[in-house]
Coordinates of C-alpha atoms and ligand atoms in Angstrom, one line a residue:
X6 CA 196.4 235.0 139.9
X7 CA 200.2 234.8 140.2
X8 CA 202.5 232.4 138.2
X9 CA 203.3 230.6 141.3
X10 CA 199.6 230.1 142.0
X11 CA 199.1 228.6 138.7
X12 CA 202.0 226.3 138.9
X13 CA 200.9 225.2 142.5
X14 CA 197.6 224.3 140.8
X15 CA 195.5 225.2 143.7
X16 CA 192.4 223.6 142.2
X17 CA 191.6 226.8 140.3
X18 CA 189.1 225.9 137.5
X19 CA 190.8 226.9 134.2
X20 CA 187.7 228.8 133.1
X21 CA 184.4 230.0 134.6
X22 CA 182.5 227.8 132.1
X23 CA 180.3 225.6 134.3
X24 CA 180.6 222.6 131.9
X25 CA 184.4 222.7 132.2
X26 CA 184.1 222.8 135.9
X27 CA 181.6 219.8 135.9
X28 CA 184.0 217.9 133.6
X29 CA 186.9 218.3 136.0
X30 CA 184.9 217.0 138.9
X31 CA 182.9 214.4 137.1
X32 CA 185.1 212.9 134.3
X33 CA 186.6 210.2 136.6
X34 CA 183.3 208.8 137.6
X35 CA 182.8 207.8 133.9
X36 CA 179.2 208.3 133.0
X37 CA 178.7 212.0 133.7
X38 CA 177.9 214.6 131.2
X39 CA 180.9 216.3 129.4
X40 CA 181.1 219.0 126.7
X41 CA 181.3 216.2 124.1
X42 CA 178.6 213.9 125.4
X43 CA 178.5 210.9 127.9
X44 CA 181.8 209.5 128.7
X45 CA 181.4 205.7 128.6
X46 CA 183.4 203.4 130.8
X47 CA 184.5 200.3 129.0
X48 CA 182.8 197.1 130.2
X49 CA 186.0 195.7 131.8
X50 CA 186.4 198.9 133.9
X51 CA 189.2 201.4 133.3
X52 CA 192.5 201.6 135.2
X53 CA 192.1 204.4 137.6
X54 CA 193.2 207.7 136.3
X55 CA 195.2 209.7 138.9
X56 CA 195.8 213.3 138.4
X57 CA 199.6 214.1 138.4
X58 CA 200.6 215.7 141.7
X59 CA 201.2 219.3 141.2
X60 CA 204.3 221.1 142.7
X61 CA 205.5 224.7 143.4
X62 CA 208.0 226.7 141.2
X63 CA 210.7 226.3 143.9
X64 CA 210.2 222.5 143.6
X65 CA 210.4 222.6 139.8
X66 CA 213.7 224.6 140.0
X67 CA 215.3 222.3 142.5
X68 CA 217.9 219.9 141.4
X69 CA 216.9 217.4 143.9
X70 CA 213.5 217.1 142.4
X71 CA 215.1 216.5 139.0
X72 CA 217.1 213.7 140.4
X73 CA 214.2 212.2 142.2
X74 CA 212.1 212.4 138.9
X75 CA 214.9 210.6 137.1
X76 CA 215.1 208.0 139.7
X77 CA 211.3 207.4 139.4
X78 CA 211.5 207.1 135.7
X79 CA 214.3 204.4 135.7
X80 CA 213.0 200.9 136.3
X81 CA 213.7 200.0 139.8
X82 CA 216.2 197.2 140.4
X83 CA 214.2 194.2 141.6
X84 CA 210.9 195.4 140.5
X85 CA 209.3 193.4 137.8
X86 CA 208.6 195.1 134.5
X87 CA 205.2 196.6 134.4
X88 CA 203.0 194.7 132.1
X89 CA 200.4 196.5 129.9
X90 CA 196.9 195.9 131.0
X91 CA 195.5 193.5 128.5
X92 CA 192.0 194.8 128.8
X93 CA 193.0 198.0 127.3
X94 CA 192.7 196.3 123.9
X95 CA 189.4 196.1 122.2
X96 CA 187.0 193.5 123.7
X97 CA 187.3 190.2 121.8
X98 CA 183.5 189.6 121.8
X99 CA 181.3 192.5 121.5
X100 CA 177.7 192.2 122.7
X101 CA 174.9 194.7 121.8
X102 CA 171.7 194.8 123.8
X103 CA 170.3 191.8 122.1
X104 CA 169.4 188.7 124.3
X105 CA 170.1 185.3 123.0
X106 CA 168.5 182.2 124.4
X107 CA 169.2 179.2 122.4
X108 CA 171.9 177.5 120.2
X109 CA 169.7 177.9 117.2
X110 CA 169.4 181.6 117.8
X111 CA 173.0 182.0 118.4
X112 CA 173.8 180.2 115.1
X113 CA 171.3 182.3 113.3
X114 CA 172.7 185.5 114.8
X115 CA 176.1 184.5 113.7
X116 CA 174.9 183.6 110.1
X117 CA 173.0 186.8 109.9
X118 CA 176.1 188.7 111.0
X119 CA 178.1 187.1 108.3
X120 CA 175.3 187.8 105.7
X121 CA 175.0 191.4 106.7
X122 CA 178.7 191.9 106.6
X123 CA 178.7 190.4 103.1
X124 CA 175.8 192.6 101.8
X125 CA 177.4 195.8 103.2
X126 CA 180.5 195.1 101.3
X127 CA 178.4 194.4 98.2
X128 CA 176.7 197.7 98.7
X129 CA 180.0 199.5 98.8
X130 CA 181.1 197.9 95.6
X131 CA 177.8 198.8 94.0
X132 CA 178.1 202.4 95.0
X133 CA 181.7 202.4 93.7
X134 CA 180.7 201.0 90.3
X135 CA 177.8 203.3 89.9
X136 CA 179.4 206.5 91.1
X137 CA 180.5 207.9 87.8
X138 CA 177.8 206.5 85.6
X139 CA 174.3 207.6 84.8
X140 CA 173.5 204.1 84.1
X141 CA 173.1 202.2 87.4
X142 CA 174.1 198.6 87.8
X143 CA 172.3 196.6 90.5
X144 CA 173.9 193.9 92.5
X145 CA 170.6 192.8 94.0
X146 CA 171.0 189.3 92.5
X147 CA 174.1 188.8 94.6
X148 CA 172.9 189.6 98.1
X149 CA 173.8 187.1 100.6
X150 CA 175.6 184.9 98.2
X151 CA 179.3 184.8 98.0
X152 CA 180.2 186.5 94.8
X153 CA 182.7 183.8 93.8
X154 CA 179.8 181.2 93.9
X155 CA 177.7 183.2 91.5
X156 CA 177.4 181.7 88.0
X157 CA 179.3 178.8 89.4
X158 CA 177.4 175.9 87.8
X159 CA 177.6 177.3 84.4
X160 CA 181.3 176.9 83.4
X161 CA 180.7 175.5 80.1
X162 CA 182.8 177.0 77.3
X163 CA 180.6 175.7 74.5
X164 CA 179.2 178.7 72.7
X165 CA 176.0 176.7 71.7
X166 CA 175.1 175.9 75.2
X167 CA 173.4 179.2 76.0
X168 CA 170.8 178.6 73.2
X169 CA 168.8 176.2 75.5
X170 CA 168.5 178.7 78.4
X171 CA 166.1 181.6 78.2
X172 CA 168.1 184.8 77.5
X173 CA 167.2 188.2 78.8
X174 CA 163.7 189.2 77.7
X175 CA 164.5 192.5 76.1
X176 CA 167.1 191.2 73.7
X177 CA 165.5 187.8 72.7
X178 CA 163.0 188.0 69.9
X179 CA 160.3 185.4 69.8
X180 CA 161.5 182.5 67.8
X181 CA 159.3 179.6 66.9
X182 CA 160.2 176.0 68.0
X183 CA 162.6 175.5 65.1
X184 CA 164.5 178.7 66.1
X185 CA 163.3 180.7 63.2
X186 CA 161.4 184.1 63.1
X187 CA 159.9 186.1 60.2
X188 CA 159.3 185.2 56.7
X189 CA 160.7 185.3 53.2
X190 CA 163.8 187.7 53.1
X191 CA 163.2 188.9 56.6
X192 CA 163.8 185.4 58.0
X193 CA 166.1 185.5 61.1
X194 CA 167.4 182.4 62.8
X195 CA 168.4 182.3 66.4
X196 CA 172.1 182.1 65.3
X197 CA 171.8 185.5 63.8
X198 CA 175.1 187.4 64.7
X199 CA 173.5 190.7 65.8
X200 CA 171.0 188.9 68.0
X201 CA 173.6 186.7 69.5
X202 CA 175.9 189.6 70.0
X203 CA 173.2 191.6 71.9
X204 CA 172.3 188.5 73.9
X205 CA 175.9 187.9 74.9
X206 CA 176.2 191.5 76.0
X207 CA 173.1 191.3 78.2
X208 CA 174.5 188.1 79.7
X209 CA 177.8 189.8 80.6
X210 CA 175.9 192.7 82.3
X211 CA 173.6 190.3 84.2
X212 CA 175.5 187.2 85.2
X213 CA 179.1 188.0 85.7
X214 CA 180.2 188.5 89.3
X215 CA 180.5 192.0 90.7
X216 CA 184.0 193.3 90.6
X217 CA 184.7 191.5 87.3
X218 CA 185.7 194.2 84.8
X219 CA 183.5 194.1 81.7
X220 CA 182.8 197.7 81.1
X221 CA 179.4 199.4 81.3
X222 CA 177.3 198.7 78.1
X223 CA 173.8 197.7 79.3
X224 CA 172.1 200.7 77.7
X225 CA 174.1 200.8 74.4
X226 CA 173.5 198.7 71.4
X227 CA 176.7 196.7 72.0
X228 CA 177.3 193.4 70.6
X229 CA 179.8 190.7 71.8
X230 CA 180.8 187.9 69.5
X231 CA 180.5 184.4 70.8
X232 CA 184.3 184.2 70.7
X233 CA 184.8 187.2 72.9
X234 CA 182.0 186.2 75.3
X235 CA 183.4 182.8 75.7
X236 CA 186.9 184.1 76.4
X237 CA 185.4 186.5 79.0
X238 CA 183.4 183.6 80.6
X239 CA 186.5 181.4 80.8
X240 CA 188.4 184.2 82.4
X241 CA 185.6 185.0 84.9
X242 CA 185.4 181.3 86.0
X243 CA 189.0 181.1 86.4
X244 CA 189.1 184.4 88.4
X245 CA 186.2 183.3 90.7
X246 CA 187.9 180.0 91.4
X247 CA 191.1 181.8 92.3
X248 CA 189.3 184.1 94.6
X249 CA 187.5 181.3 96.3
X250 CA 190.8 179.4 96.8
X251 CA 192.3 182.5 98.5
X252 CA 189.1 183.0 100.5
X253 CA 189.2 179.3 101.7
X254 CA 193.0 179.6 102.6
X255 CA 192.2 182.7 104.7
X256 CA 189.5 180.9 106.5
X257 CA 191.6 177.9 107.2
X258 CA 194.5 179.9 108.5
X259 CA 192.4 181.9 110.9
X260 CA 191.0 178.6 112.2
X261 CA 194.5 177.3 112.8
X262 CA 196.2 180.5 114.2
X263 CA 193.5 182.0 116.2
X264 CA 189.9 181.3 117.1
X265 CA 187.5 179.7 114.7
X266 CA 183.7 180.1 114.6
X267 CA 183.1 177.1 116.8
X268 CA 185.3 178.4 119.5
X269 CA 183.7 181.8 119.2
X270 CA 180.3 180.2 119.7
X271 CA 181.6 178.5 122.9
X272 CA 182.8 182.0 124.2
X273 CA 179.5 183.5 123.3
X274 CA 177.6 180.9 125.2
X275 CA 179.9 181.4 128.2
X276 CA 178.9 184.9 128.3
X277 CA 175.3 184.3 127.5
X278 CA 175.2 182.0 130.5
X279 CA 176.6 184.6 132.8
X280 CA 179.7 182.6 133.5
X281 CA 181.7 185.5 131.9
X282 CA 180.7 189.1 131.7
X283 CA 183.0 189.9 128.8
X284 CA 186.0 188.5 126.8
X285 CA 188.8 191.0 126.5
X286 CA 192.2 191.2 124.9
X287 CA 194.7 188.5 124.2
X288 CA 197.2 187.9 126.8
X289 CA 199.3 185.5 124.8
X290 CA 199.3 183.8 121.5
X291 CA 201.5 180.7 121.5
X292 CA 202.1 177.9 119.2
X293 CA 199.7 175.7 121.2
X294 CA 197.1 178.1 122.6
X295 CA 195.6 181.6 122.7
X296 CA 195.0 183.0 126.1
X297 CA 192.5 185.7 126.7
X298 CA 191.6 188.0 129.7
X299 CA 188.0 187.9 130.7
X300 CA 185.8 189.4 133.3
X301 CA 183.9 186.9 135.4
X302 CA 180.1 186.7 135.4
X303 CA 177.7 186.6 138.2
X304 CA 176.7 182.9 137.9
X305 CA 177.2 180.8 141.0
X306 CA 179.2 177.6 140.1
X307 CA 177.8 174.3 141.3
X308 CA 179.2 170.8 141.4
X309 CA 177.5 167.8 139.6
X310 CA 175.7 166.9 143.0
X311 CA 174.4 170.4 143.2
X312 CA 176.6 171.8 146.0
X313 CA 177.5 175.4 145.5
X314 CA 181.2 176.0 144.6
X315 CA 181.2 179.9 144.8
X316 CA 181.2 182.6 142.2
X317 CA 183.4 182.9 139.2
X318 CA 186.6 185.0 139.9
X319 CA 186.4 188.6 139.0
X320 CA 189.2 188.2 136.5
X321 CA 189.7 185.1 134.4
X322 CA 192.1 183.7 131.9
X323 CA 190.7 181.7 129.0
X324 CA 193.0 179.2 127.4
X325 CA 191.9 178.1 123.9
X326 CA 193.9 175.1 122.6
X327 CA 194.8 174.9 119.1
X328 CA 196.5 172.2 117.2
X329 CA 198.7 171.9 114.2
X330 CA 199.8 168.6 112.7
X331 CA 203.3 168.8 114.0
X332 CA 202.1 169.4 117.6
X333 CA 200.1 166.1 117.5
X334 CA 203.4 164.2 117.2
X335 CA 205.2 166.2 119.9
X336 CA 202.4 165.8 122.2
X337 CA 201.6 162.2 121.7
X338 CA 204.4 161.1 124.0
X339 CA 202.8 162.9 127.0
X340 CA 199.4 161.3 126.5
X341 CA 200.6 157.9 125.5
X342 CA 201.6 156.0 128.6
X343 CA 199.6 158.2 130.9
X344 CA 197.2 155.7 132.5
X345 CA 194.6 158.4 133.1
X346 CA 194.4 159.4 129.4
X347 CA 195.7 156.5 127.4
X348 CA 192.4 155.4 126.0
X349 CA 191.8 154.9 122.3
X350 CA 190.9 158.5 122.0
X351 CA 194.3 159.8 121.1
X352 CA 194.5 157.4 118.2
X353 CA 191.6 159.1 116.5
X354 CA 193.6 161.9 114.9
X355 CA 190.8 164.4 114.9
X356 CA 192.3 167.8 115.8
X357 CA 189.2 169.0 117.6
X358 CA 189.1 165.8 119.8
X359 CA 192.8 166.0 120.5
X360 CA 192.4 169.6 121.6
X361 CA 189.7 168.5 123.9
X362 CA 191.8 165.8 125.4
X363 CA 194.6 168.3 125.9
X364 CA 192.2 170.8 127.6
X365 CA 190.9 167.9 129.8
X366 CA 194.4 167.0 130.8
X367 CA 195.3 170.5 131.8
X368 CA 192.0 170.8 133.8
X369 CA 192.5 167.6 135.7
X370 CA 196.1 168.5 136.5
X371 CA 195.3 172.0 137.7
X372 CA 192.5 170.6 140.0
X373 CA 194.9 168.1 141.5
X374 CA 197.5 170.7 142.1
X375 CA 194.9 173.0 143.7
X376 CA 193.9 170.3 146.0
X377 CA 197.6 169.9 147.2
X378 CA 198.0 173.6 147.7
X379 CA 200.4 174.2 144.8
X380 CA 200.0 177.8 143.5
X381 CA 198.4 177.6 140.1
X382 CA 195.4 178.9 138.4
X383 CA 192.1 177.4 139.6
X384 CA 189.7 175.9 137.1
X385 CA 186.5 177.7 136.6
X386 CA 184.9 175.7 133.8
X387 CA 186.0 173.5 130.8
X388 CA 184.0 173.6 127.6
X389 CA 185.5 171.3 124.9
X390 CA 188.9 172.9 124.2
X391 CA 188.3 176.0 126.0
X392 CA 189.5 176.2 129.6
X393 CA 188.5 179.0 131.8
X394 CA 190.7 179.5 134.9
X395 CA 191.3 182.2 137.4
X396 CA 193.5 185.1 136.2
X397 CA 197.0 185.3 137.8
X398 CA 197.7 188.9 138.2
X399 CA 195.8 192.0 139.2
X400 CA 193.9 194.8 137.6
X401 CA 194.2 193.4 134.1
X402 CA 198.0 193.1 134.3
X403 CA 199.0 189.4 134.1
X404 CA 201.7 188.3 136.4
X405 CA 205.2 188.3 134.7
X406 CA 206.6 185.1 133.3
X407 CA 209.7 184.2 135.3
X408 CA 211.7 184.8 132.2
X409 CA 210.7 188.4 132.0
X410 CA 210.5 189.3 135.7
X411 CA 213.4 191.4 136.9
X412 CA 213.9 189.8 140.3
X413 CA 215.9 191.3 143.1
X414 CA 218.3 189.0 144.8
X415 CA 215.9 188.5 147.5
X416 CA 213.0 187.8 145.3
X417 CA 215.1 185.4 143.1
X418 CA 216.0 183.4 146.3
X419 CA 212.4 183.4 147.3
X420 CA 211.1 182.2 143.9
X421 CA 213.7 179.5 143.9
X422 CA 212.7 178.2 147.2
X423 CA 209.1 178.2 146.2
X424 CA 209.9 176.5 142.9
X425 CA 211.7 173.7 144.7
X426 CA 208.9 173.4 147.3
X427 CA 206.3 173.2 144.5
X428 CA 208.3 170.6 142.6
X429 CA 208.5 168.4 145.6
X430 CA 204.8 168.7 146.3
X431 CA 204.0 168.1 142.8
X432 CA 206.0 164.9 142.6
X433 CA 205.3 163.5 146.1
X434 CA 201.7 164.6 146.8
X435 CA 200.1 165.3 143.4
X436 CA 202.1 162.5 141.8
X437 CA 202.7 164.7 138.8
X438 CA 205.7 165.6 136.8
X439 CA 205.3 169.0 135.0
X440 CA 207.3 167.9 132.1
X441 CA 207.6 171.4 130.5
X442 CA 208.8 173.4 133.6
X443 CA 210.9 176.4 132.7
X444 CA 211.1 180.2 133.3
X445 CA 208.4 180.4 130.6
X446 CA 205.8 178.4 132.5
X447 CA 206.2 180.0 135.8
X448 CA 204.6 183.3 136.7
X449 CA 205.9 185.7 139.3
X450 CA 203.2 187.5 141.2
X451 CA 205.1 190.4 142.6
X452 CA 202.2 191.9 144.8
X453 CA 202.0 188.6 146.8
X454 CA 205.6 187.5 146.1
X455 CA 204.2 184.1 144.9
X456 CA 205.5 181.8 142.1
X457 CA 202.7 180.1 140.2
X458 CA 203.0 177.0 138.0
X459 CA 201.1 177.1 134.8
X460 CA 200.7 175.3 131.5
X461 CA 200.3 171.8 132.9
X462 CA 198.6 170.2 129.8
X463 CA 201.5 168.1 129.2
X464 CA 202.2 167.2 132.8
X465 CA 202.3 163.4 133.3
X466 CA 201.5 161.1 136.1
X467 CA 204.5 159.8 138.0
X468 CA 203.7 156.3 136.6
X469 CA 204.3 157.5 133.0
X470 CA 207.0 155.4 131.6
X471 CA 209.1 158.5 130.9
X472 CA 208.1 160.6 134.0
X473 CA 211.6 160.5 135.5
X474 CA 213.3 161.6 132.3
X475 CA 210.8 164.5 132.1
X476 CA 211.5 165.3 135.8
X477 CA 215.3 165.4 135.2
X478 CA 214.7 167.8 132.2
X479 CA 212.7 170.0 134.5
X480 CA 215.4 170.0 137.1
X481 CA 218.0 171.0 134.5
X482 CA 215.9 173.9 133.3
X483 CA 215.2 175.1 136.8
X484 CA 218.8 174.8 137.8
X485 CA 220.1 176.7 134.7
X486 CA 217.6 179.5 135.1
X487 CA 218.2 180.1 138.9
X488 CA 221.9 179.9 138.6
X489 CA 221.9 182.5 135.9
X490 CA 219.5 184.6 138.0
X491 CA 222.2 184.8 140.6
X492 CA 220.7 182.5 143.3
X493 CA 223.7 181.0 145.2
X494 CA 224.0 177.3 146.2
X495 CA 221.9 175.9 143.4
X496 CA 222.7 172.3 143.4
X497 CA 223.5 170.4 140.1
X498 CA 220.4 168.9 138.4
X499 CA 221.2 165.4 139.6
X500 CA 221.2 166.5 143.3
X501 CA 217.9 168.4 142.8
X502 CA 216.4 165.4 141.2
X503 CA 217.5 163.2 144.1
X504 CA 216.2 165.6 146.6
X505 CA 212.8 165.6 144.9
X506 CA 212.5 161.9 144.2
X507 CA 214.6 160.5 147.1
X508 CA 216.1 158.1 144.5
X509 CA 219.8 158.9 145.3
X510 CA 221.1 158.3 141.8
X511 CA 224.6 159.4 140.9
X512 CA 226.5 160.9 138.0
X513 CA 225.4 163.4 135.4
X514 CA 224.7 163.9 131.8
X515 CA 224.2 160.7 129.6
X516 CA 225.3 158.4 132.4
X517 CA 222.6 159.7 134.8
X518 CA 220.1 159.5 132.0
X519 CA 221.0 155.9 131.4
X520 CA 220.3 155.1 135.1
X521 CA 217.0 156.9 135.0
X522 CA 215.9 155.0 131.9
X523 CA 216.9 151.7 133.5
X524 CA 214.9 152.6 136.6
X525 CA 211.9 153.5 134.4
X526 CA 212.1 150.1 132.6
X527 CA 212.1 148.4 135.9
X528 CA 209.2 150.3 137.2
X529 CA 207.3 149.4 133.9
X530 CA 208.2 145.7 134.3
X531 CA 206.8 145.8 137.8
X532 CA 203.6 147.4 136.7
X533 CA 203.0 144.9 134.0
X534 CA 203.5 142.2 136.6
X535 CA 206.3 140.6 134.9
X536 CA 209.2 141.4 137.3
X537 CA 207.7 141.4 140.9
X538 CA 211.2 141.1 142.4
X539 CA 212.3 144.2 140.4
X540 CA 212.8 146.3 143.5
X541 CA 215.2 143.9 144.8
X542 CA 217.0 143.5 141.5
X543 CA 217.2 147.3 140.8
X544 CA 218.4 148.3 144.2
X545 CA 220.7 145.4 144.3
X546 CA 222.3 146.2 141.0
X547 CA 222.6 149.9 142.0
X548 CA 224.0 149.1 145.3
X549 CA 226.6 147.0 143.6
X550 CA 227.5 149.9 141.3
X551 CA 227.6 152.4 144.2
X552 CA 229.6 150.0 146.3
X553 CA 232.5 150.6 144.0
X554 CA 232.2 154.4 144.7
X555 CA 231.5 154.6 148.4
X556 CA 230.8 151.6 150.6
X557 CA 229.1 153.3 153.6
X558 CA 226.8 155.7 151.7
X559 CA 225.2 153.1 149.5
X560 CA 224.2 150.9 152.4
X561 CA 222.2 153.8 154.1
X562 CA 220.3 154.7 151.0
X563 CA 219.4 151.2 150.2
X564 CA 217.5 151.0 153.3
X565 CA 215.2 153.8 152.6
X566 CA 214.8 154.1 148.9
X567 CA 212.7 151.2 148.0
X568 CA 209.7 152.3 150.1
X569 CA 209.9 155.7 148.7
X570 CA 209.8 154.6 145.2
X571 CA 206.8 152.3 145.7
X572 CA 204.5 154.7 147.6
X573 CA 203.4 156.7 144.7
X574 CA 201.9 153.8 142.8
X575 CA 199.7 152.9 145.8
X576 CA 198.8 156.5 146.6
X577 CA 197.8 157.2 143.0
X578 CA 195.3 154.4 142.9
X579 CA 193.7 155.7 145.9
X580 CA 193.5 159.2 144.6
X581 CA 192.5 158.5 141.1
X582 CA 189.6 156.3 142.1
X583 CA 188.3 158.8 144.6
X584 CA 188.6 162.2 143.2
X585 CA 190.0 162.4 139.7
X586 CA 187.5 160.2 138.0
Ligands
ADP14 P1 201.2 177.8 126.0 O1 200.9 176.3 126.0 O2 200.7 178.5 124.8 O3 202.5 178.1 126.4 P2 200.4 178.8 128.6 O4 199.5 178.1 129.5 O5 201.9 178.6 129.0 O6 200.2 178.3 127.1 O7 200.0 180.3 128.6 C1 200.7 181.2 127.7 C2 200.8 182.6 128.5 O8 199.6 183.1 128.8 C3 201.6 182.5 129.8 O9 203.0 182.5 129.6 C4 201.1 183.6 130.6 O10 201.8 184.7 130.3 C5 199.7 183.7 130.2 N1 198.8 183.0 131.0 C6 198.3 181.8 130.9 N2 197.5 181.4 131.9 C7 197.4 182.6 132.6 C8 196.6 182.9 133.8 N3 195.8 182.0 134.4 N4 196.7 184.1 134.3 C9 197.5 185.0 133.7 N5 198.2 184.8 132.6 C10 198.2 183.6 132.0
MN15 MN1 203.6 177.9 128.2

C-alpha cells in the first residue's frame, strides 16, 4: 500500500482484525458490538457523527486547500454562531428500568433515594474510621437518620443528668435502688469516679455523632471525668447545630436557585405519564427561570372536551419559574391592573402560588399569540409553575437570542420587518403588549429565517393601565437594537409607537411619556365609567395642542384615531369570554 493510498483513505481497514472492521462499520448505528462492549446511544439521540472527508496528497499540498480550510474555520459573516447542543449534557432526570405508578410510590422512591444516599455516605465514613484500627466502630445506629439529628434531644450540660438514664450494660454495675453496691469497706456508690469515668467513655463511643473526633477508646480501660465529658458534649451539640444550619442553608439555596424537590416530582410525573421521554440539559438559567431541553413523549394530548390535539413535539423546552423576594415587587406591576389576573391571588405572598400565576400568565399569553399566528413557542402543558412548550431550534441546538445572533445585512432587515409585523399583530389582534421586548427575548431561527417572540409571562393586556408606557419602552428597545444592527431607515421610537397603535402622538422623551400617561389616565377613567366623554376631551385637547404645530395634519388624524383606540376594548371582551377563560 503506497503512502498516497493511505492518505486517500480508500476505505482500507487499518487491520485485518474482524472486530476492528466490524467497529468501523457498525459504530455509527449505536448499539452494535465493539471491542469494549456495547456502545450505548444516549436516550436523547446523538448528533450524527460524520466521518471527516479524506483527500489526496496533492490536495493536502495545495495552497488553495489551505485557504479553503481557513475560510471554513472562520465564522461566516451573517451566519449565526453555532450553539452547543444542550442535550450533550447529562440528563437532568435519570430513570432506571423501574416503573412508577402513583404519587405515593414516587414519594417513597424519592425518600428511599435520599435515605440510600445518606446510608452510603455513612458507610464510607465508617470504612474510613475503621481502616487503620483493629477495633471496629459501627455506625449502625445512625442509618437513615441525619447525623446532625442524632443525640439531639439530650443537650443538657448537667453532669448529674445521665444518672437517671440506663448506661451501657458492660460498664454499669448493678446498684440497688439507693445507688449503692457492695458492703462494708467494699461499698461503691454510683458517683464513684472510676465507674463514672468508664461510663462517660462508653457514652462517648456510643452516642456522639459520626465524624465527631473523640479518639478510639472503646476496648481500653479509659475513663473520662465528668468535666471532660460535659465539655465534649457541649462541643458536639454546638457542632451538630452548626452542621445542621449549613445543611439547611444549602437546601434552601438550591430551592431558590434551581429546582427543588417538588419541581423534580412534577418533572418525574411528566415523564411517567409519557408526556415527556426525558429531561435533558439546562438551556438557560436566568434570574427568574430555569429552562430545560426535553424530548417529547408518545402521549396524545387531548382538550378538556376530549378532542385530540395531537402529539407532544419531538423536542420541548421546559420553563420552571422561580421567585425571589425582590422579583415579587418588580413583577407585581405587570399582574396588578391586568384584568385577567387581578384577582386576590397576587396578594397572597406565597412564592409557590405566585410562580404558578406567572406560569399561567405565560401560558395564556402564548396560546393567544399562537391563535393569531405570531411565531412563538406553542404550549404543550402547564403543571403548576412548570410550563412545557415546543422547543425553538433544531437537533438540540436552541435558536440564538437576537442579541447573540450574528445577522447578515439581509437577515437583520428580515428580522426587523418580522419584529414590527409581530408587534403590530400582538397589539392589534392579540391585544397584548409584550412589556419586556428586547434582543434577549427574541430568538432568531436561522434555518427558517424566522424571528420568534418568547418570554411573555409579563406581557400585559392592552387594557392594562400602563400598557402604553410598556409599549413605548418595547419600541425604544427595538429601535435601539436594530439601529445598532445596521438596519437602515429605522424610525424613532415615537414613530414606531404611532405606527403600531395608530395614536399619532408627537414629541419624544419625557414629553411623549407625559402624553402617554395622560392618554392612559383617560382610558382608565373611561373604563371605570366616570368619564364617558373622555374620547372627546382627550382628542379635543390633543388636537388643540397639535393645532399649534400643524393645522392640517391634526384634523386628519382626529377623524380616524378615536375609533382605533376604542376597538381593542370591545374585541377584548369578546375574545376573553370565548376562548381565554
Ligand atoms: P427568563 O424569564 O429567565 O428570561 P426566557 O423565557 O426568556 O426566561 O428563557 C430564557 C432563555 O431560554 C431564552 O433566552 C432562550 O435562550 C431559552 N428558551 C426559552 N424558551 C425556549 C424555547 N421554547 N426554545 C428554545 N429556547 C428557549
Ligand atoms: Mn428572557
